[in-house]
């Protein structure tokens, strides 16, 4: 069971949960760097229809991020 809500997140919303207190673009850059360095996560996201230009993560993608990176 996850403590954080599984929902559709804008990239910056999710990034700010992982990196509170950072500016939006900095937090997004950090989150995307973490995702891009976790190749199994990146592949799983792509299998769920993720494209790097997407502005949001759907519920399944959010769940994958929590599974691979841990909850924020």
PDB file of N, CA and C in Angstrom:
ATOM      1  N   UNK A   1       0.849  -1.181   0.000  1.00  0.00           N
ATOM      2  CA  UNK A   1       0.000   0.000   0.000  1.00  0.00           C
ATOM      3  C   UNK A   1       0.889   1.236   0.000  1.00  0.00           C
ATOM      4  N   UNK A   2       0.524   2.199  -0.806  1.00  0.00           N
ATOM      5  CA  UNK A   2       1.309   3.413  -0.916  1.00  0.00           C
ATOM      6  C   UNK A   2       0.719   4.503  -0.035  1.00  0.00           C
ATOM      7  N   UNK A   3       1.598   5.275   0.578  1.00  0.00           N
ATOM      8  CA  UNK A   3       1.158   6.394   1.406  1.00  0.00           C
ATOM      9  C   UNK A   3       0.776   7.598   0.551  1.00  0.00           C
ATOM     10  N   UNK A   4       1.495   7.775  -0.548  1.00  0.00           N
ATOM     11  CA  UNK A   4       1.211   8.886  -1.443  1.00  0.00           C
ATOM     12  C   UNK A   4       0.065   8.498  -2.367  1.00  0.00           C
ATOM     13  N   UNK A   5      -0.689   9.476  -2.788  1.00  0.00           N
ATOM     14  CA  UNK A   5      -1.833   9.234  -3.658  1.00  0.00           C
ATOM     15  C   UNK A   5      -1.347   8.884  -5.067  1.00  0.00           C
ATOM     16  N   UNK A   6      -1.936   7.826  -5.630  1.00  0.00           N
ATOM     17  CA  UNK A   6      -1.654   7.453  -7.010  1.00  0.00           C
ATOM     18  C   UNK A   6      -2.678   8.196  -7.863  1.00  0.00           C
ATOM     19  N   UNK A   7      -2.201   9.131  -8.670  1.00  0.00           N
ATOM     20  CA  UNK A   7      -3.082   9.939  -9.512  1.00  0.00           C
ATOM     21  C   UNK A   7      -2.296  10.442 -10.703  1.00  0.00           C
ATOM     22  N   UNK A   8      -2.949  11.168 -11.567  1.00  0.00           N
ATOM     23  CA  UNK A   8      -2.265  11.808 -12.683  1.00  0.00           C
ATOM     24  C   UNK A   8      -1.534  13.032 -12.134  1.00  0.00           C
ATOM     25  N   UNK A   9      -0.228  13.095 -12.377  1.00  0.00           N
ATOM     26  CA  UNK A   9       0.587  14.217 -11.906  1.00  0.00           C
ATOM     27  C   UNK A   9       1.192  14.956 -13.086  1.00  0.00           C
ATOM     28  N   UNK A  10       1.221  16.283 -13.002  1.00  0.00           N
ATOM     29  CA  UNK A  10       2.090  17.052 -13.885  1.00  0.00           C
ATOM     30  C   UNK A  10       3.514  16.704 -13.491  1.00  0.00           C
ATOM     31  N   UNK A  11       4.427  16.774 -14.425  1.00  0.00           N
ATOM     32  CA  UNK A  11       5.814  16.459 -14.099  1.00  0.00           C
ATOM     33  C   UNK A  11       6.310  17.308 -12.933  1.00  0.00           C
ATOM     34  N   UNK A  12       5.985  18.587 -12.962  1.00  0.00           N
ATOM     35  CA  UNK A  12       6.500  19.461 -11.902  1.00  0.00           C
ATOM     36  C   UNK A  12       5.878  19.140 -10.549  1.00  0.00           C
ATOM     37  N   UNK A  13       4.609  18.715 -10.534  1.00  0.00           N
ATOM     38  CA  UNK A  13       3.972  18.350  -9.256  1.00  0.00           C
ATOM     39  C   UNK A  13       4.695  17.171  -8.617  1.00  0.00           C
ATOM     40  N   UNK A  14       4.933  16.138  -9.417  1.00  0.00           N
ATOM     41  CA  UNK A  14       5.616  14.959  -8.894  1.00  0.00           C
ATOM     42  C   UNK A  14       7.054  15.295  -8.519  1.00  0.00           C
ATOM     43  N   UNK A  15       7.707  16.089  -9.351  1.00  0.00           N
ATOM     44  CA  UNK A  15       9.092  16.476  -9.082  1.00  0.00           C
ATOM     45  C   UNK A  15       9.207  17.231  -7.763  1.00  0.00           C
ATOM     46  N   UNK A  16       8.249  18.106  -7.486  1.00  0.00           N
ATOM     47  CA  UNK A  16       8.294  18.871  -6.236  1.00  0.00           C
ATOM     48  C   UNK A  16       8.053  17.991  -5.014  1.00  0.00           C
ATOM     49  N   UNK A  17       7.368  16.854  -5.195  1.00  0.00           N
ATOM     50  CA  UNK A  17       7.226  15.912  -4.083  1.00  0.00           C
ATOM     51  C   UNK A  17       8.572  15.255  -3.764  1.00  0.00           C
ATOM     52  N   UNK A  18       9.347  14.959  -4.803  1.00  0.00           N
ATOM     53  CA  UNK A  18      10.664  14.350  -4.609  1.00  0.00           C
ATOM     54  C   UNK A  18      11.717  15.385  -4.193  1.00  0.00           C
ATOM     55  N   UNK A  19      11.568  16.601  -4.666  1.00  0.00           N
ATOM     56  CA  UNK A  19      12.558  17.648  -4.394  1.00  0.00           C
ATOM     57  C   UNK A  19      11.864  18.916  -3.891  1.00  0.00           C
ATOM     58  N   UNK A  20      11.310  18.866  -2.682  1.00  0.00           N
ATOM     59  CA  UNK A  20      10.595  20.033  -2.156  1.00  0.00           C
ATOM     60  C   UNK A  20      11.556  21.209  -1.945  1.00  0.00           C
ATOM     61  N   UNK A  21      11.035  22.372  -2.137  1.00  0.00           N
ATOM     62  CA  UNK A  21      11.846  23.569  -1.915  1.00  0.00           C
ATOM     63  C   UNK A  21      12.661  23.986  -3.126  1.00  0.00           C
ATOM     64  N   UNK A  22      12.662  23.176  -4.168  1.00  0.00           N
ATOM     65  CA  UNK A  22      13.390  23.520  -5.388  1.00  0.00           C
ATOM     66  C   UNK A  22      12.474  24.295  -6.322  1.00  0.00           C
ATOM     67  N   UNK A  23      13.060  25.055  -7.221  1.00  0.00           N
ATOM     68  CA  UNK A  23      12.265  25.695  -8.261  1.00  0.00           C
ATOM     69  C   UNK A  23      11.735  24.598  -9.183  1.00  0.00           C
ATOM     70  N   UNK A  24      10.619  24.879  -9.829  1.00  0.00           N
ATOM     71  CA  UNK A  24       9.975  23.859 -10.664  1.00  0.00           C
ATOM     72  C   UNK A  24      10.929  23.221 -11.662  1.00  0.00           C
ATOM     73  N   UNK A  25      11.613  24.044 -12.440  1.00  0.00           N
ATOM     74  CA  UNK A  25      12.458  23.493 -13.499  1.00  0.00           C
ATOM     75  C   UNK A  25      13.629  22.691 -12.929  1.00  0.00           C
ATOM     76  N   UNK A  26      14.147  23.097 -11.806  1.00  0.00           N
ATOM     77  CA  UNK A  26      15.236  22.363 -11.163  1.00  0.00           C
ATOM     78  C   UNK A  26      14.738  21.009 -10.676  1.00  0.00           C
ATOM     79  N   UNK A  27      13.578  21.004 -10.027  1.00  0.00           N
ATOM     80  CA  UNK A  27      13.007  19.749  -9.529  1.00  0.00           C
ATOM     81  C   UNK A  27      12.716  18.793 -10.686  1.00  0.00           C
ATOM     82  N   UNK A  28      12.145  19.312 -11.774  1.00  0.00           N
ATOM     83  CA  UNK A  28      11.852  18.456 -12.936  1.00  0.00           C
ATOM     84  C   UNK A  28      13.138  17.903 -13.522  1.00  0.00           C
ATOM     85  N   UNK A  29      14.162  18.737 -13.628  1.00  0.00           N
ATOM     86  CA  UNK A  29      15.444  18.261 -14.151  1.00  0.00           C
ATOM     87  C   UNK A  29      16.015  17.146 -13.290  1.00  0.00           C
ATOM     88  N   UNK A  30      15.948  17.278 -11.987  1.00  0.00           N
ATOM     89  CA  UNK A  30      16.446  16.243 -11.076  1.00  0.00           C
ATOM     90  C   UNK A  30      15.648  14.950 -11.221  1.00  0.00           C
ATOM     91  N   UNK A  31      14.323  15.072 -11.246  1.00  0.00           N
ATOM     92  CA  UNK A  31      13.484  13.878 -11.382  1.00  0.00           C
ATOM     93  C   UNK A  31      13.752  13.182 -12.706  1.00  0.00           C
ATOM     94  N   UNK A  32      13.822  13.942 -13.784  1.00  0.00           N
ATOM     95  CA  UNK A  32      14.039  13.324 -15.094  1.00  0.00           C
ATOM     96  C   UNK A  32      15.427  12.700 -15.188  1.00  0.00           C
ATOM     97  N   UNK A  33      16.395  13.284 -14.520  1.00  0.00           N
ATOM     98  CA  UNK A  33      17.730  12.681 -14.486  1.00  0.00           C
ATOM     99  C   UNK A  33      17.675  11.329 -13.767  1.00  0.00           C
ATOM    100  N   UNK A  34      16.938  11.272 -12.664  1.00  0.00           N
ATOM    101  CA  UNK A  34      16.792  10.007 -11.938  1.00  0.00           C
ATOM    102  C   UNK A  34      16.103   8.964 -12.815  1.00  0.00           C
ATOM    103  N   UNK A  35      15.048   9.369 -13.498  1.00  0.00           N
ATOM    104  CA  UNK A  35      14.315   8.443 -14.366  1.00  0.00           C
ATOM    105  C   UNK A  35      15.196   7.973 -15.519  1.00  0.00           C
ATOM    106  N   UNK A  36      15.901   8.886 -16.151  1.00  0.00           N
ATOM    107  CA  UNK A  36      16.739   8.531 -17.307  1.00  0.00           C
ATOM    108  C   UNK A  36      17.915   7.636 -16.940  1.00  0.00           C
ATOM    109  N   UNK A  37      18.349   7.695 -15.698  1.00  0.00           N
ATOM    110  CA  UNK A  37      19.450   6.828 -15.254  1.00  0.00           C
ATOM    111  C   UNK A  37      18.973   5.461 -14.786  1.00  0.00           C
ATOM    112  N   UNK A  38      17.681   5.293 -14.634  1.00  0.00           N
ATOM    113  CA  UNK A  38      17.100   4.002 -14.255  1.00  0.00           C
ATOM    114  C   UNK A  38      16.498   3.389 -15.520  1.00  0.00           C
ATOM    115  N   UNK A  39      17.318   2.695 -16.290  1.00  0.00           N
ATOM    116  CA  UNK A  39      16.880   2.190 -17.582  1.00  0.00           C
ATOM    117  C   UNK A  39      15.678   1.249 -17.504  1.00  0.00           C
ATOM    118  N   UNK A  40      15.586   0.375 -16.496  1.00  0.00           N
ATOM    119  CA  UNK A  40      14.374  -0.454 -16.419  1.00  0.00           C
ATOM    120  C   UNK A  40      13.105   0.385 -16.225  1.00  0.00           C
ATOM    121  N   UNK A  41      13.188   1.444 -15.439  1.00  0.00           N
ATOM    122  CA  UNK A  41      12.046   2.336 -15.249  1.00  0.00           C
ATOM    123  C   UNK A  41      11.717   3.049 -16.547  1.00  0.00           C
ATOM    124  N   UNK A  42      12.715   3.563 -17.218  1.00  0.00           N
ATOM    125  CA  UNK A  42      12.495   4.282 -18.467  1.00  0.00           C
ATOM    126  C   UNK A  42      11.825   3.375 -19.497  1.00  0.00           C
ATOM    127  N   UNK A  43      12.267   2.145 -19.591  1.00  0.00           N
ATOM    128  CA  UNK A  43      11.663   1.196 -20.531  1.00  0.00           C
ATOM    129  C   UNK A  43      10.222   0.885 -20.132  1.00  0.00           C
ATOM    130  N   UNK A  44       9.981   0.690 -18.835  1.00  0.00           N
ATOM    131  CA  UNK A  44       8.620   0.409 -18.358  1.00  0.00           C
ATOM    132  C   UNK A  44       7.701   1.593 -18.652  1.00  0.00           C
ATOM    133  N   UNK A  45       8.186   2.813 -18.475  1.00  0.00           N
ATOM    134  CA  UNK A  45       7.383   4.001 -18.782  1.00  0.00           C
ATOM    135  C   UNK A  45       7.055   4.065 -20.270  1.00  0.00           C
ATOM    136  N   UNK A  46       8.043   3.750 -21.097  1.00  0.00           N
ATOM    137  CA  UNK A  46       7.801   3.761 -22.545  1.00  0.00           C
ATOM    138  C   UNK A  46       6.776   2.715 -22.944  1.00  0.00           C
ATOM    139  N   UNK A  47       6.801   1.574 -22.281  1.00  0.00           N
ATOM    140  CA  UNK A  47       5.819   0.520 -22.565  1.00  0.00           C
ATOM    141  C   UNK A  47       4.402   0.992 -22.199  1.00  0.00           C
ATOM    142  N   UNK A  48       4.314   1.946 -21.268  1.00  0.00           N
ATOM    143  CA  UNK A  48       3.027   2.516 -20.862  1.00  0.00           C
ATOM    144  C   UNK A  48       2.664   3.749 -21.679  1.00  0.00           C
ATOM    145  N   UNK A  49       3.422   4.025 -22.735  1.00  0.00           N
ATOM    146  CA  UNK A  49       3.082   5.119 -23.627  1.00  0.00           C
ATOM    147  C   UNK A  49       3.751   6.441 -23.327  1.00  0.00           C
ATOM    148  N   UNK A  50       4.705   6.442 -22.417  1.00  0.00           N
ATOM    149  CA  UNK A  50       5.384   7.690 -22.057  1.00  0.00           C
ATOM    150  C   UNK A  50       6.294   8.163 -23.183  1.00  0.00           C
ATOM    151  N   UNK A  51       6.307   9.465 -23.419  1.00  0.00           N
ATOM    152  CA  UNK A  51       7.220  10.121 -24.346  1.00  0.00           C
ATOM    153  C   UNK A  51       7.860  11.282 -23.591  1.00  0.00           C
ATOM    154  N   UNK A  52       9.125  11.545 -23.832  1.00  0.00           N
ATOM    155  CA  UNK A  52       9.851  12.538 -23.036  1.00  0.00           C
ATOM    156  C   UNK A  52       9.230  13.924 -23.086  1.00  0.00           C
ATOM    157  N   UNK A  53       8.462  14.230 -24.097  1.00  0.00           N
ATOM    158  CA  UNK A  53       7.823  15.546 -24.178  1.00  0.00           C
ATOM    159  C   UNK A  53       6.507  15.631 -23.420  1.00  0.00           C
ATOM    160  N   UNK A  54       6.023  14.510 -22.928  1.00  0.00           N
ATOM    161  CA  UNK A  54       4.772  14.523 -22.164  1.00  0.00           C
ATOM    162  C   UNK A  54       4.917  15.430 -20.943  1.00  0.00           C
ATOM    163  N   UNK A  55       3.844  16.105 -20.612  1.00  0.00           N
ATOM    164  CA  UNK A  55       3.843  17.021 -19.465  1.00  0.00           C
ATOM    165  C   UNK A  55       3.283  16.375 -18.207  1.00  0.00           C
ATOM    166  N   UNK A  56       2.666  15.197 -18.368  1.00  0.00           N
ATOM    167  CA  UNK A  56       2.057  14.518 -17.227  1.00  0.00           C
ATOM    168  C   UNK A  56       2.468  13.050 -17.186  1.00  0.00           C
ATOM    169  N   UNK A  57       2.328  12.476 -15.992  1.00  0.00           N
ATOM    170  CA  UNK A  57       2.459  11.036 -15.803  1.00  0.00           C
ATOM    171  C   UNK A  57       1.070  10.519 -15.452  1.00  0.00           C
ATOM    172  N   UNK A  58       0.606   9.482 -16.181  1.00  0.00           N
ATOM    173  CA  UNK A  58      -0.696   8.920 -15.830  1.00  0.00           C
ATOM    174  C   UNK A  58      -0.566   8.072 -14.561  1.00  0.00           C
ATOM    175  N   UNK A  59      -1.665   7.516 -14.118  1.00  0.00           N
ATOM    176  CA  UNK A  59      -1.656   6.781 -12.843  1.00  0.00           C
ATOM    177  C   UNK A  59      -0.720   5.580 -12.896  1.00  0.00           C
ATOM    178  N   UNK A  60      -0.726   4.835 -13.993  1.00  0.00           N
ATOM    179  CA  UNK A  60       0.149   3.662 -14.117  1.00  0.00           C
ATOM    180  C   UNK A  60       1.620   4.094 -14.138  1.00  0.00           C
ATOM    181  N   UNK A  61       1.929   5.162 -14.821  1.00  0.00           N
ATOM    182  CA  UNK A  61       3.302   5.666 -14.865  1.00  0.00           C
ATOM    183  C   UNK A  61       3.750   6.139 -13.490  1.00  0.00           C
ATOM    184  N   UNK A  62       2.845   6.801 -12.769  1.00  0.00           N
ATOM    185  CA  UNK A  62       3.157   7.234 -11.400  1.00  0.00           C
ATOM    186  C   UNK A  62       3.459   6.036 -10.521  1.00  0.00           C
ATOM    187  N   UNK A  63       2.673   5.000 -10.658  1.00  0.00           N
ATOM    188  CA  UNK A  63       2.893   3.780  -9.879  1.00  0.00           C
ATOM    189  C   UNK A  63       4.257   3.170 -10.203  1.00  0.00           C
ATOM    190  N   UNK A  64       4.620   3.150 -11.474  1.00  0.00           N
ATOM    191  CA  UNK A  64       5.937   2.625 -11.864  1.00  0.00           C
ATOM    192  C   UNK A  64       7.068   3.450 -11.238  1.00  0.00           C
ATOM    193  N   UNK A  65       6.915   4.760 -11.256  1.00  0.00           N
ATOM    194  CA  UNK A  65       7.938   5.625 -10.657  1.00  0.00           C
ATOM    195  C   UNK A  65       8.079   5.327  -9.173  1.00  0.00           C
ATOM    196  N   UNK A  66       6.974   5.174  -8.472  1.00  0.00           N
ATOM    197  CA  UNK A  66       7.016   4.825  -7.056  1.00  0.00           C
ATOM    198  C   UNK A  66       7.689   3.479  -6.841  1.00  0.00           C
ATOM    199  N   UNK A  67       7.395   2.502  -7.718  1.00  0.00           N
ATOM    200  CA  UNK A  67       7.986   1.170  -7.566  1.00  0.00           C
ATOM    201  C   UNK A  67       9.498   1.187  -7.767  1.00  0.00           C
ATOM    202  N   UNK A  68       9.962   1.934  -8.762  1.00  0.00           N
ATOM    203  CA  UNK A  68      11.394   1.939  -9.072  1.00  0.00           C
ATOM    204  C   UNK A  68      12.200   2.927  -8.229  1.00  0.00           C
ATOM    205  N   UNK A  69      11.646   4.092  -7.947  1.00  0.00           N
ATOM    206  CA  UNK A  69      12.400   5.125  -7.225  1.00  0.00           C
ATOM    207  C   UNK A  69      12.014   5.240  -5.757  1.00  0.00           C
ATOM    208  N   UNK A  70      10.922   4.597  -5.381  1.00  0.00           N
ATOM    209  CA  UNK A  70      10.425   4.740  -4.026  1.00  0.00           C
ATOM    210  C   UNK A  70       9.489   5.927  -3.956  1.00  0.00           C
ATOM    211  N   UNK A  71       8.722   5.961  -2.912  1.00  0.00           N
ATOM    212  CA  UNK A  71       7.801   7.081  -2.737  1.00  0.00           C
ATOM    213  C   UNK A  71       8.570   8.326  -2.311  1.00  0.00           C
ATOM    214  N   UNK A  72       8.079   9.486  -2.724  1.00  0.00           N
ATOM    215  CA  UNK A  72       8.766  10.720  -2.292  1.00  0.00           C
ATOM    216  C   UNK A  72       8.628  10.954  -0.800  1.00  0.00           C
TER     217      UNK A  72
END
